[in-house]
């Protein structure tokens, strides 16, 4: 059995000064669940009136980020994605708990496959970062954050 | 979800037809079909038809590149055809258009 859940938190106006609307998605860190993250990203981008190319870009970028993280997630630990919309830009953060602290990027300790994935996601977004921190209960938290703005400019 | 099939078109041309989304979950299916195609006796050319593929990630790209390299070693021509714009874009931004789609693309 797999479980997935989404939670929409209350928020102020999308383009105002209040907190950005945030959705949290918690899914098993397995290859079979990545389409869920793609779907949520695509739906959000569509609702923000991103053009079709930008929607495709965001779906692929999220997929690449999640695919990299799934490869290094501790068994049984979830993949947690948060989606925030602010000033017509979508910021997505994906995180797993991992036993290793290698950065899944072209310049990090990732495999050549993950280097290709990082190249794709960095090219398709306006901003992509990866950070690794110590997890409270041992291990590491590996997080990839990416932002894509409507029209390609972060407002 | 992905559907992959190989078809020996005769004349040693084997066509791998792919439909659906090629991602971390489904890329192994594509890889297996490419392997099957390369193993067809008397195969001299393998064509991967991506016309019905709506999504392809870097794992899928790696599978295609690996297929291309294995084909070259075996002396078999390897071509990717029919990519939709979104898929063609991924191939292009990774600099693989020439490798996978041939000089005419």
Coordinates of N, CA and C in Angstrom, one line a residue:
Chain A
X1 N 0.8 -1.2 0.0 CA 0.0 0.0 0.0 C 0.9 1.3 0.0
X2 N 0.4 2.2 -0.8 CA 1.1 3.5 -0.7 C 0.1 4.5 -0.3
X3 N 0.6 5.5 0.4 CA -0.3 6.6 0.8 C 0.3 7.9 0.3
X4 N -0.6 8.8 0.0 CA -0.2 10.2 -0.3 C -1.2 11.1 0.3
X5 N -0.8 12.3 0.6 CA -1.7 13.3 1.1 C -1.3 14.7 0.7
X6 N -2.3 15.5 0.5 CA -2.0 16.9 0.2 C -2.7 17.7 1.2
X7 N -2.1 18.8 1.5 CA -2.7 19.7 2.6 C -2.6 21.1 2.1
X8 N -3.7 21.8 2.0 CA -3.7 23.2 1.6 C -3.8 24.0 2.8
X9 N -2.8 24.9 3.0 CA -2.9 25.7 4.2 C -3.6 27.0 3.9
X10 N -4.3 27.6 4.9 CA -4.9 28.9 4.7 C -3.8 29.9 4.5
X11 N -4.2 30.9 3.6 CA -3.2 31.9 3.3 C -3.9 33.2 3.0
X12 N -3.2 34.2 2.9 CA -3.7 35.5 2.5 C -3.7 35.6 1.0
X13 N -4.0 36.8 0.5 CA -4.1 36.9 -1.0 C -2.8 36.4 -1.7
X14 N -2.9 35.8 -2.8 CA -1.8 35.2 -3.5 C -0.7 36.2 -3.8
X15 N -1.1 37.4 -4.2 CA -0.1 38.4 -4.6 C 0.1 39.5 -3.6
X16 N -0.5 39.3 -2.4 CA -0.3 40.4 -1.4 C 0.9 40.2 -0.6
X17 N 1.0 40.8 0.6 CA 2.2 40.8 1.4 C 2.1 39.6 2.4
X18 N 1.0 38.9 2.4 CA 0.8 37.9 3.4 C 1.6 36.6 3.0
X19 N 1.6 35.6 3.9 CA 2.3 34.4 3.6 C 1.8 33.8 2.3
X20 N 2.8 33.2 1.5 CA 2.4 32.6 0.2 C 1.6 31.4 0.5
X21 N 0.6 31.1 -0.4 CA -0.2 29.9 -0.2 C 0.7 28.7 -0.3
X22 N 0.6 27.8 0.5 CA 1.6 26.6 0.5 C 0.9 25.3 0.6
X23 N 1.3 24.4 -0.3 CA 0.8 23.1 -0.3 C 1.9 22.1 0.1
X24 N 1.5 21.2 0.9 CA 2.5 20.2 1.3 C 2.1 18.8 0.8
X25 N 3.0 18.1 0.1 CA 2.7 16.8 -0.5 C 3.7 15.8 0.1
X26 N 3.2 14.8 0.7 CA 4.0 13.8 1.4 C 3.7 12.4 0.7
X27 N 4.7 11.9 0.0 CA 4.5 10.7 -0.7 C 5.7 9.7 -0.5
X28 N 5.5 8.4 -0.7 CA 6.6 7.5 -0.5 C 7.7 7.9 -1.5
X29 N 8.9 7.8 -1.0 CA 10.1 8.2 -1.8 C 10.4 7.0 -2.8
X30 N 9.5 6.7 -3.7 CA 9.7 5.6 -4.7 C 9.4 6.2 -6.1
X31 N 10.0 5.5 -7.0 CA 9.9 5.9 -8.4 C 8.4 5.9 -8.9
X32 N 7.6 5.1 -8.3 CA 6.2 4.9 -8.7 C 5.4 6.1 -8.4
X33 N 5.8 7.0 -7.5 CA 5.0 8.1 -7.0 C 5.3 9.4 -7.6
X34 N 6.3 9.5 -8.4 CA 6.8 10.8 -8.9 C 5.8 11.5 -9.8
X35 N 4.9 10.7 -10.4 CA 3.9 11.4 -11.2 C 3.0 12.3 -10.4
X36 N 2.8 11.9 -9.1 CA 2.0 12.8 -8.3 C 2.5 14.2 -8.1
X37 N 3.8 14.2 -7.9 CA 4.5 15.5 -7.7 C 4.4 16.3 -9.1
X38 N 4.6 15.6 -10.2 CA 4.5 16.3 -11.5 C 3.1 16.9 -11.7
X39 N 2.1 16.1 -11.3 CA 0.7 16.5 -11.5 C 0.4 17.7 -10.7
X40 N 0.8 17.7 -9.4 CA 0.5 18.9 -8.6 C 1.2 20.1 -9.2
X41 N 2.5 20.0 -9.6 CA 3.2 21.1 -10.1 C 2.6 21.6 -11.4
X42 N 2.2 20.7 -12.3 CA 1.5 21.1 -13.5 C 0.2 21.8 -13.3
X43 N -0.5 21.3 -12.3 CA -1.9 21.9 -12.0 C -1.7 23.3 -11.5
X44 N -0.7 23.5 -10.5 CA -0.5 24.8 -10.0 C -0.1 25.8 -11.1
X45 N 0.8 25.4 -11.9 CA 1.3 26.3 -13.0 C 0.2 26.6 -13.9
X46 N -0.7 25.7 -14.2 CA -1.8 25.9 -15.1 C -2.7 27.0 -14.5
X47 N -3.0 26.8 -13.2 CA -3.9 27.8 -12.5 C -3.2 29.2 -12.4
X48 N -1.9 29.2 -12.4 CA -1.2 30.5 -12.3 C -1.1 31.1 -13.7
X49 N -1.7 30.4 -14.7 CA -1.7 30.8 -16.1 C -0.3 30.9 -16.7
X50 N 0.6 29.9 -16.3 CA 1.8 29.7 -17.0 C 1.5 29.2 -18.4
X51 N 2.4 29.6 -19.4 CA 2.1 29.0 -20.7 C 2.5 27.5 -20.8
X52 N 2.1 26.9 -21.9 CA 2.2 25.4 -21.9 C 3.7 25.0 -21.8
X53 N 4.6 25.7 -22.4 CA 6.0 25.4 -22.4 C 6.5 25.5 -20.9
X54 N 6.1 26.5 -20.2 CA 6.5 26.7 -18.8 C 5.9 25.6 -17.9
X55 N 4.7 25.2 -18.2 CA 4.1 24.1 -17.4 C 4.9 22.8 -17.6
X56 N 5.3 22.5 -18.9 CA 6.1 21.3 -19.2 C 7.4 21.5 -18.5
X57 N 8.0 22.6 -18.5 CA 9.3 22.9 -17.9 C 9.3 22.6 -16.4
X58 N 8.2 23.1 -15.8 CA 8.1 22.9 -14.3 C 7.9 21.5 -13.9
X59 N 7.0 20.8 -14.7 CA 6.8 19.4 -14.4 C 8.1 18.6 -14.5
X60 N 8.8 18.9 -15.5 CA 10.1 18.1 -15.7 C 11.1 18.5 -14.6
X61 N 11.2 19.8 -14.3 CA 12.1 20.2 -13.2 C 11.8 19.5 -11.9
X62 N 10.5 19.5 -11.6 CA 10.1 18.8 -10.3 C 10.4 17.3 -10.3
X63 N 10.2 16.7 -11.5 CA 10.5 15.3 -11.6 C 11.9 15.0 -11.4
X64 N 12.8 15.8 -12.0 CA 14.2 15.6 -11.9 C 14.7 15.8 -10.5
X65 N 14.2 16.8 -9.8 CA 14.5 17.0 -8.4 C 14.1 15.8 -7.5
X66 N 12.9 15.4 -7.7 CA 12.4 14.3 -6.9 C 13.1 13.0 -7.3
X67 N 13.4 12.8 -8.5 CA 14.1 11.5 -9.0 C 15.5 11.4 -8.3
X68 N 16.2 12.6 -8.2 CA 17.5 12.6 -7.6 C 17.4 12.3 -6.1
X69 N 16.3 12.8 -5.5 CA 16.2 12.6 -4.0 C 15.7 11.2 -3.7
X70 N 14.9 10.6 -4.5 CA 14.4 9.2 -4.3 C 15.6 8.3 -4.3
X71 N 16.6 8.6 -5.2 CA 17.8 7.7 -5.3 C 18.6 7.7 -4.0
X72 N 18.4 8.7 -3.1 CA 19.3 8.7 -1.9 C 18.5 8.7 -0.6
X73 N 17.2 8.5 -0.7 CA 16.3 8.5 0.5 C 16.5 7.3 1.3
X74 N 16.5 7.5 2.6 CA 16.5 6.4 3.6 C 15.3 5.6 3.4
X75 N 15.4 4.2 3.4 CA 14.3 3.3 3.2 C 13.1 3.7 4.2
X76 N 12.0 3.8 3.6 CA 10.8 4.0 4.4 C 10.5 5.4 4.8
X77 N 11.4 6.3 4.4 CA 11.2 7.7 4.7 C 10.5 8.4 3.5
X78 N 9.6 9.3 3.8 CA 8.8 10.0 2.7 C 9.6 11.0 2.0
X79 N 9.1 11.3 0.8 CA 9.5 12.5 0.0 C 8.5 13.6 0.3
X80 N 9.0 14.7 0.8 CA 8.1 15.8 1.2 C 8.3 17.0 0.2
X81 N 7.3 17.4 -0.5 CA 7.4 18.5 -1.4 C 6.5 19.6 -0.9
X82 N 7.0 20.8 -0.9 CA 6.1 22.0 -0.7 C 6.1 22.9 -1.9
X83 N 4.9 23.4 -2.2 CA 4.7 24.2 -3.3 C 4.1 25.6 -2.8
X84 N 4.8 26.6 -3.2 CA 4.4 28.0 -2.8 C 4.3 28.9 -4.0
X85 N 3.2 29.7 -4.1 CA 3.0 30.6 -5.2 C 3.2 32.0 -4.6
X86 N 4.0 32.8 -5.2 CA 4.1 34.2 -4.8 C 4.5 35.1 -5.9
X87 N 3.8 36.1 -6.1 CA 4.1 37.1 -7.2 C 4.2 36.4 -8.6
X88 N 3.3 35.4 -8.8 CA 3.3 34.7 -10.1 C 4.6 33.8 -10.3
X89 N 5.3 33.5 -9.2 CA 6.4 32.6 -9.3 C 6.0 31.4 -8.4
X90 N 6.4 30.2 -8.9 CA 6.2 29.0 -8.1 C 7.5 28.5 -7.6
X91 N 7.5 28.3 -6.3 CA 8.7 27.8 -5.6 C 8.4 26.4 -5.1
X92 N 9.2 25.4 -5.5 CA 8.9 24.1 -5.0 C 10.2 23.6 -4.3
X93 N 9.9 23.0 -3.1 CA 11.0 22.4 -2.3 C 10.7 21.0 -2.1
X94 N 11.7 20.1 -2.4 CA 11.6 18.7 -2.2 C 12.6 18.2 -1.3
X95 N 12.3 17.3 -0.4 CA 13.2 17.0 0.7 C 13.1 15.5 1.1
X96 N 14.2 14.9 1.3 CA 14.2 13.5 1.9 C 15.2 13.4 3.0
X97 N 15.0 12.4 3.8 CA 16.1 12.1 4.8 C 17.0 11.1 4.1
X98 N 18.3 11.3 4.3 CA 19.3 10.5 3.6 C 20.4 10.1 4.6
X99 N 21.0 8.9 4.3 CA 22.2 8.5 5.1 C 23.4 9.2 4.6
X100 N 23.4 9.7 3.4 CA 24.6 10.4 2.8 C 24.4 11.9 2.7
X101 N 25.5 12.6 2.8 CA 25.3 14.1 2.7 C 25.8 14.7 1.4
X102 N 26.0 13.8 0.4 CA 26.4 14.3 -0.9 C 25.3 15.1 -1.6
X103 N 25.8 16.2 -2.2 CA 24.8 17.1 -2.9 C 24.5 16.5 -4.3
X104 N 23.2 16.3 -4.6 CA 22.8 15.7 -5.9 C 22.9 16.8 -7.0
X105 N 24.1 17.3 -7.3 CA 24.2 18.3 -8.4 C 25.4 17.9 -9.2
X106 N 25.5 18.7 -10.3 CA 26.5 18.4 -11.3 C 27.9 18.6 -10.6
X107 N 28.0 19.5 -9.7 CA 29.3 19.8 -9.1 C 29.5 19.0 -7.8
X108 N 28.5 18.3 -7.4 CA 28.6 17.5 -6.1 C 29.0 16.1 -6.3
X109 N 28.6 15.3 -5.5 CA 29.1 13.9 -5.5 C 28.1 13.0 -6.2
X110 N 27.2 13.5 -6.9 CA 26.2 12.7 -7.6 C 26.8 11.9 -8.8
X111 N 26.1 11.0 -9.2 CA 26.5 10.2 -10.4 C 26.4 11.0 -11.6
X112 N 26.9 10.5 -12.7 CA 26.8 11.2 -14.0 C 25.3 11.4 -14.4
X113 N 24.5 10.4 -14.0 CA 23.0 10.5 -14.3 C 22.4 11.6 -13.6
X114 N 22.8 11.8 -12.3 CA 22.2 12.9 -11.5 C 22.8 14.2 -12.0
X115 N 24.0 14.2 -12.6 CA 24.5 15.4 -13.2 C 23.7 15.9 -14.4
X116 N 23.3 14.9 -15.2 CA 22.4 15.2 -16.3 C 21.0 15.8 -15.8
X117 N 20.5 15.2 -14.8 CA 19.3 15.6 -14.2 C 19.4 17.0 -13.6
X118 N 20.5 17.3 -13.0 CA 20.7 18.7 -12.4 C 20.8 19.7 -13.6
X119 N 21.4 19.3 -14.6 CA 21.6 20.2 -15.8 C 20.2 20.6 -16.3
X120 N 19.3 19.5 -16.4 CA 18.0 19.7 -16.9 C 17.2 20.7 -16.0
X121 N 17.2 20.4 -14.7 CA 16.4 21.2 -13.9 C 16.9 22.6 -13.7
X122 N 18.2 22.8 -13.7 CA 18.7 24.1 -13.6 C 18.4 24.9 -14.9
X123 N 18.4 24.3 -16.0 CA 18.1 25.0 -17.3 C 16.7 25.4 -17.4
X124 N 15.8 24.6 -16.8 CA 14.4 24.8 -17.0 C 13.8 25.7 -15.9
X125 N 14.5 26.1 -14.9 CA 14.0 26.9 -13.8 C 14.8 28.2 -13.8
X126 N 14.3 29.2 -13.0 CA 15.0 30.5 -12.9 C 16.0 30.4 -11.8
X127 N 15.7 29.5 -10.8 CA 16.7 29.3 -9.7 C 16.6 27.9 -9.2
X128 N 17.7 27.3 -8.9 CA 17.7 25.9 -8.4 C 18.8 25.8 -7.4
X129 N 18.5 25.4 -6.2 CA 19.6 25.2 -5.2 C 19.4 23.9 -4.5
X130 N 20.5 23.4 -3.9 CA 20.4 22.2 -3.1 C 21.1 22.4 -1.8
X131 N 20.5 22.0 -0.7 CA 21.3 22.1 0.6 C 21.1 20.9 1.4
X132 N 22.1 20.6 2.2 CA 22.1 19.4 3.0 C 22.3 19.9 4.5
X133 N 21.5 19.4 5.4 CA 21.6 19.7 6.8 C 21.5 18.4 7.6
X134 N 21.9 18.5 8.9 CA 21.8 17.4 9.7 C 20.3 17.2 10.1
X135 N 19.9 15.9 10.1 CA 18.5 15.7 10.5 C 18.5 15.5 12.0
X136 N 17.3 15.9 12.6 CA 17.2 15.9 14.1 C 17.5 14.6 14.7
X137 N 17.1 13.5 14.0 CA 17.2 12.2 14.6 C 18.3 11.3 13.9
X138 N 19.3 12.0 13.4 CA 20.4 11.3 12.7 C 20.2 11.3 11.2
X139 N 21.3 11.1 10.5 CA 21.2 11.2 9.1 C 21.2 12.7 8.6
X140 N 20.8 12.9 7.4 CA 20.9 14.2 6.8 C 19.5 14.5 6.1
X141 N 19.2 15.8 6.0 CA 18.1 16.2 5.2 C 18.6 16.8 3.9
X142 N 18.3 16.2 2.8 CA 18.7 16.7 1.5 C 17.5 17.4 0.9
X143 N 17.7 18.7 0.5 CA 16.6 19.4 0.0 C 17.0 20.1 -1.3
X144 N 16.1 20.1 -2.3 CA 16.3 20.8 -3.6 C 15.2 21.8 -3.7
X145 N 15.5 23.1 -3.9 CA 14.5 24.1 -4.0 C 14.6 24.7 -5.4
X146 N 13.5 24.8 -6.1 CA 13.6 25.5 -7.4 C 12.4 26.5 -7.5
X147 N 12.7 27.5 -8.3 CA 11.7 28.6 -8.5 C 11.6 28.8 -10.0
X148 N 10.3 28.9 -10.5 CA 10.1 29.3 -11.8 C 9.0 30.4 -11.9
X149 N 9.3 31.5 -12.5 CA 8.3 32.6 -12.6 C 7.6 32.5 -13.9
X150 N 6.4 33.1 -13.9 CA 5.7 33.2 -15.2 C 6.4 34.2 -16.0
X151 N 6.7 33.8 -17.3 CA 7.4 34.7 -18.1 C 8.9 34.7 -17.9
X152 N 9.4 33.9 -16.9 CA 10.8 33.7 -16.8 C 11.5 34.7 -16.0
X153 N 10.7 35.6 -15.3 CA 11.4 36.7 -14.5 C 10.8 36.6 -13.1
X154 N 11.7 36.4 -12.1 CA 11.3 36.3 -10.7 C 10.9 37.7 -10.3
X155 N 9.6 37.9 -9.9 CA 9.1 39.2 -9.5 C 9.4 39.5 -8.1
Chain B
X1 N 2.8 5.4 -16.6 CA 2.3 4.4 -17.6 C 3.1 4.6 -18.9
X2 N 3.5 3.4 -19.4 CA 4.2 3.4 -20.7 C 3.8 2.1 -21.4
X3 N 3.8 2.3 -22.7 CA 3.6 1.1 -23.6 C 4.8 1.1 -24.6
X4 N 5.5 0.0 -24.6 CA 6.6 -0.1 -25.5 C 6.4 -1.4 -26.3
X5 N 6.7 -1.3 -27.6 CA 6.7 -2.5 -28.5 C 7.8 -2.4 -29.5
X6 N 8.3 -3.6 -29.9 CA 9.3 -3.6 -30.9 C 8.7 -4.3 -32.1
X7 N 9.0 -3.8 -33.3 CA 8.5 -4.3 -34.5 C 9.6 -4.4 -35.5
X8 N 9.9 -5.7 -36.0 CA 10.9 -5.9 -37.0 C 10.2 -5.5 -38.4
X9 N 10.6 -4.3 -38.9 CA 10.0 -3.8 -40.1 C 10.5 -4.5 -41.3
X10 N 11.4 -5.5 -41.1 CA 12.0 -6.1 -42.3 C 13.2 -5.3 -42.8
X11 N 14.0 -5.9 -43.6 CA 15.2 -5.2 -44.1 C 16.2 -4.9 -42.9
X12 N 16.0 -5.6 -41.8 CA 16.9 -5.3 -40.7 C 16.6 -4.1 -39.9
X13 N 15.5 -3.4 -40.2 CA 15.1 -2.2 -39.5 C 14.1 -2.6 -38.4
X14 N 14.5 -2.3 -37.1 CA 13.6 -2.6 -36.0 C 13.2 -1.3 -35.4
X15 N 11.8 -1.2 -35.2 CA 11.2 0.0 -34.7 C 10.8 -0.3 -33.3
X16 N 11.2 0.6 -32.3 CA 10.7 0.6 -31.0 C 9.7 1.7 -30.8
X17 N 8.5 1.4 -30.6 CA 7.4 2.4 -30.5 C 7.1 2.6 -29.0
X18 N 7.2 3.8 -28.5 CA 7.0 4.1 -27.1 C 5.8 5.0 -27.0
X19 N 4.9 4.8 -26.0 CA 3.8 5.7 -25.7 C 3.6 5.9 -24.2
X20 N 3.4 7.1 -23.8 CA 3.2 7.4 -22.4 C 4.3 8.3 -21.9
X21 N 4.6 8.2 -20.6 CA 5.5 9.0 -19.9 C 6.8 8.2 -19.5
X22 N 7.9 8.6 -19.9 CA 9.2 7.9 -19.6 C 9.8 8.6 -18.4
X23 N 9.8 8.0 -17.3 CA 10.3 8.5 -16.0 C 11.1 7.5 -15.3
X24 N 11.4 7.8 -14.0 CA 12.2 6.9 -13.2 C 11.6 5.5 -13.2
X25 N 10.2 5.5 -13.1 CA 9.5 4.2 -13.0 C 9.5 3.4 -14.3
X26 N 9.4 4.1 -15.4 CA 9.1 3.4 -16.7 C 10.3 3.3 -17.6
X27 N 11.4 4.0 -17.3 CA 12.6 4.0 -18.1 C 13.2 2.6 -18.3
X28 N 13.1 1.7 -17.2 CA 13.6 0.3 -17.4 C 12.9 -0.4 -18.5
X29 N 11.6 -0.2 -18.6 CA 10.8 -0.8 -19.7 C 11.3 -0.4 -21.1
X30 N 11.6 0.9 -21.2 CA 12.2 1.3 -22.5 C 13.6 0.7 -22.7
X31 N 14.4 0.6 -21.7 CA 15.7 0.1 -21.8 C 15.6 -1.4 -22.3
X32 N 14.7 -2.1 -21.7 CA 14.5 -3.6 -22.0 C 14.1 -3.7 -23.5
X33 N 13.2 -2.8 -24.0 CA 12.8 -2.9 -25.4 C 13.9 -2.6 -26.3
X34 N 14.7 -1.6 -25.9 CA 15.9 -1.2 -26.8 C 16.9 -2.4 -26.8
X35 N 17.1 -3.0 -25.7 CA 17.9 -4.2 -25.6 C 17.4 -5.3 -26.6
X36 N 16.1 -5.6 -26.5 CA 15.5 -6.6 -27.3 C 15.7 -6.2 -28.8
X37 N 15.5 -5.0 -29.1 CA 15.6 -4.5 -30.5 C 17.0 -4.8 -31.0
X38 N 18.0 -4.4 -30.1 CA 19.4 -4.6 -30.6 C 19.8 -6.1 -30.7
X39 N 19.0 -6.9 -30.0 CA 19.3 -8.4 -30.1 C 18.6 -9.1 -31.2
X40 N 17.7 -8.4 -31.9 CA 17.1 -9.0 -33.0 C 18.1 -9.5 -34.1
X41 N 18.1 -10.7 -34.4 CA 19.1 -11.2 -35.4 C 19.0 -10.4 -36.7
X42 N 20.2 -10.1 -37.2 CA 20.3 -9.4 -38.5 C 19.8 -7.9 -38.4
X43 N 19.6 -7.4 -37.1 CA 19.2 -6.0 -37.0 C 20.4 -5.2 -37.5
X44 N 20.1 -4.2 -38.4 CA 21.1 -3.3 -38.8 C 20.8 -1.9 -38.5
X45 N 19.5 -1.6 -38.1 CA 19.1 -0.3 -37.7 C 18.0 -0.4 -36.7
X46 N 18.1 0.4 -35.6 CA 17.0 0.5 -34.6 C 16.5 1.9 -34.6
X47 N 15.2 2.1 -34.7 CA 14.6 3.4 -34.7 C 13.7 3.4 -33.5
X48 N 13.9 4.4 -32.6 CA 13.0 4.6 -31.5 C 12.0 5.7 -31.8
X49 N 10.7 5.4 -31.9 CA 9.7 6.3 -32.2 C 9.1 6.9 -30.9
X50 N 9.3 8.2 -30.7 CA 8.8 8.8 -29.5 C 7.5 9.7 -29.7
X51 N 6.9 9.5 -30.9 CA 5.8 10.4 -31.2 C 4.7 10.4 -30.2
X52 N 4.5 9.3 -29.5 CA 3.4 9.2 -28.5 C 3.9 9.4 -27.1
X53 N 5.1 9.9 -26.9 CA 5.7 10.1 -25.6 C 5.4 11.6 -25.2
X54 N 4.7 11.8 -24.1 CA 4.4 13.1 -23.6 C 5.4 13.7 -22.6
X55 N 6.2 12.8 -22.0 CA 7.1 13.2 -21.0 C 8.3 12.3 -21.0
X56 N 9.5 12.9 -20.9 CA 10.8 12.1 -20.9 C 11.7 12.9 -20.0
X57 N 12.3 12.2 -19.0 CA 13.2 12.9 -18.1 C 14.6 12.4 -18.4
X58 N 15.6 12.8 -17.5 CA 17.0 12.6 -17.8 C 17.3 11.1 -17.7
X59 N 16.5 10.3 -16.9 CA 16.7 8.9 -16.9 C 16.4 8.3 -18.2
X60 N 15.3 8.7 -18.8 CA 14.9 8.3 -20.2 C 16.0 8.6 -21.2
X61 N 16.5 9.8 -21.0 CA 17.6 10.3 -21.9 C 18.8 9.4 -21.8
X62 N 19.1 9.0 -20.6 CA 20.3 8.1 -20.3 C 20.1 6.8 -21.0
X63 N 18.9 6.3 -20.9 CA 18.5 5.0 -21.6 C 18.8 5.1 -23.1
X64 N 18.3 6.2 -23.7 CA 18.5 6.4 -25.1 C 20.0 6.5 -25.5
X65 N 20.7 7.3 -24.7 CA 22.2 7.4 -25.0 C 22.9 6.1 -24.8
X66 N 22.5 5.4 -23.8 CA 23.1 4.0 -23.6 C 22.8 3.1 -24.8
X67 N 21.6 3.2 -25.3 CA 21.2 2.4 -26.4 C 22.0 2.8 -27.6
X68 N 22.2 4.1 -27.8 CA 22.9 4.6 -28.9 C 24.4 4.1 -28.9
X69 N 24.9 4.1 -27.7 CA 26.3 3.6 -27.5 C 26.4 2.1 -27.8
X70 N 25.5 1.4 -27.3 CA 25.5 -0.1 -27.5 C 25.3 -0.4 -28.9
X71 N 24.4 0.3 -29.6 CA 24.2 0.1 -31.0 C 25.5 0.3 -31.8
X72 N 26.2 1.4 -31.5 CA 27.4 1.8 -32.2 C 28.4 0.6 -32.1
X73 N 28.6 0.1 -30.9 CA 29.5 -1.0 -30.7 C 29.2 -2.2 -31.5
X74 N 27.8 -2.4 -31.7 CA 27.4 -3.6 -32.4 C 27.3 -3.3 -33.9
X75 N 27.7 -2.1 -34.3 CA 27.6 -1.8 -35.7 C 26.2 -1.6 -36.2
X76 N 25.3 -1.2 -35.3 CA 23.9 -1.0 -35.7 C 23.5 0.5 -35.7
X77 N 22.8 1.0 -36.7 CA 22.4 2.4 -36.7 C 21.4 2.6 -35.6
X78 N 21.3 3.8 -35.0 CA 20.4 4.0 -33.9 C 19.8 5.4 -34.1
X79 N 18.5 5.6 -34.2 CA 18.0 6.9 -34.4 C 16.7 7.1 -33.5
X80 N 16.5 8.3 -33.0 CA 15.3 8.6 -32.3 C 14.5 9.5 -33.2
X81 N 13.2 9.2 -33.3 CA 12.3 10.0 -34.2 C 11.1 10.4 -33.5
X82 N 10.5 11.5 -34.1 CA 9.1 11.9 -33.8 C 8.9 12.5 -32.5
X83 N 10.0 13.0 -31.8 CA 9.8 13.6 -30.5 C 8.9 14.9 -30.5
X84 N 7.9 14.9 -29.6 CA 7.1 16.1 -29.5 C 7.9 17.2 -29.0
X85 N 7.4 18.5 -29.1 CA 8.3 19.6 -28.7 C 8.8 19.6 -27.3
X86 N 8.0 19.1 -26.3 CA 8.5 19.1 -25.0 C 9.7 18.1 -24.8
X87 N 9.6 17.0 -25.5 CA 10.6 16.0 -25.4 C 11.8 16.4 -26.3
X88 N 11.6 17.0 -27.4 CA 12.7 17.5 -28.2 C 13.5 18.5 -27.5
X89 N 12.8 19.3 -26.7 CA 13.5 20.4 -25.9 C 14.5 19.8 -24.9
X90 N 14.1 18.7 -24.2 CA 15.0 18.0 -23.3 C 16.2 17.5 -24.0
X91 N 16.0 16.9 -25.1 CA 17.1 16.4 -25.9 C 18.0 17.5 -26.3
X92 N 17.4 18.6 -26.7 CA 18.2 19.8 -27.2 C 19.0 20.4 -26.0
X93 N 18.4 20.7 -24.9 CA 19.1 21.4 -23.8 C 20.2 20.6 -23.2
X94 N 20.2 19.3 -23.4 CA 21.3 18.4 -22.9 C 22.3 18.2 -24.0
X95 N 22.1 18.8 -25.1 CA 23.1 18.8 -26.2 C 23.2 17.4 -26.9
X96 N 22.1 16.7 -26.8 CA 22.1 15.3 -27.4 C 21.4 15.2 -28.7
X97 N 20.9 16.3 -29.3 CA 20.2 16.2 -30.5 C 21.0 15.5 -31.6
X98 N 22.3 15.9 -31.8 CA 23.1 15.3 -32.8 C 23.4 13.8 -32.5
X99 N 23.5 13.5 -31.2 CA 23.8 12.1 -30.9 C 22.6 11.2 -31.1
X100 N 21.4 11.6 -30.8 CA 20.3 10.8 -30.8 C 19.4 10.9 -32.1
X101 N 19.4 12.0 -32.7 CA 18.4 12.3 -33.8 C 19.1 12.3 -35.1
X102 N 20.4 12.2 -35.2 CA 21.1 12.2 -36.4 C 21.4 13.6 -36.9
X103 N 22.2 13.8 -37.9 CA 22.7 15.1 -38.4 C 21.5 15.9 -39.0
X104 N 20.5 15.2 -39.5 CA 19.4 16.0 -40.2 C 18.5 16.7 -39.2
X105 N 18.5 16.3 -37.9 CA 17.5 16.9 -37.0 C 18.0 18.3 -36.5

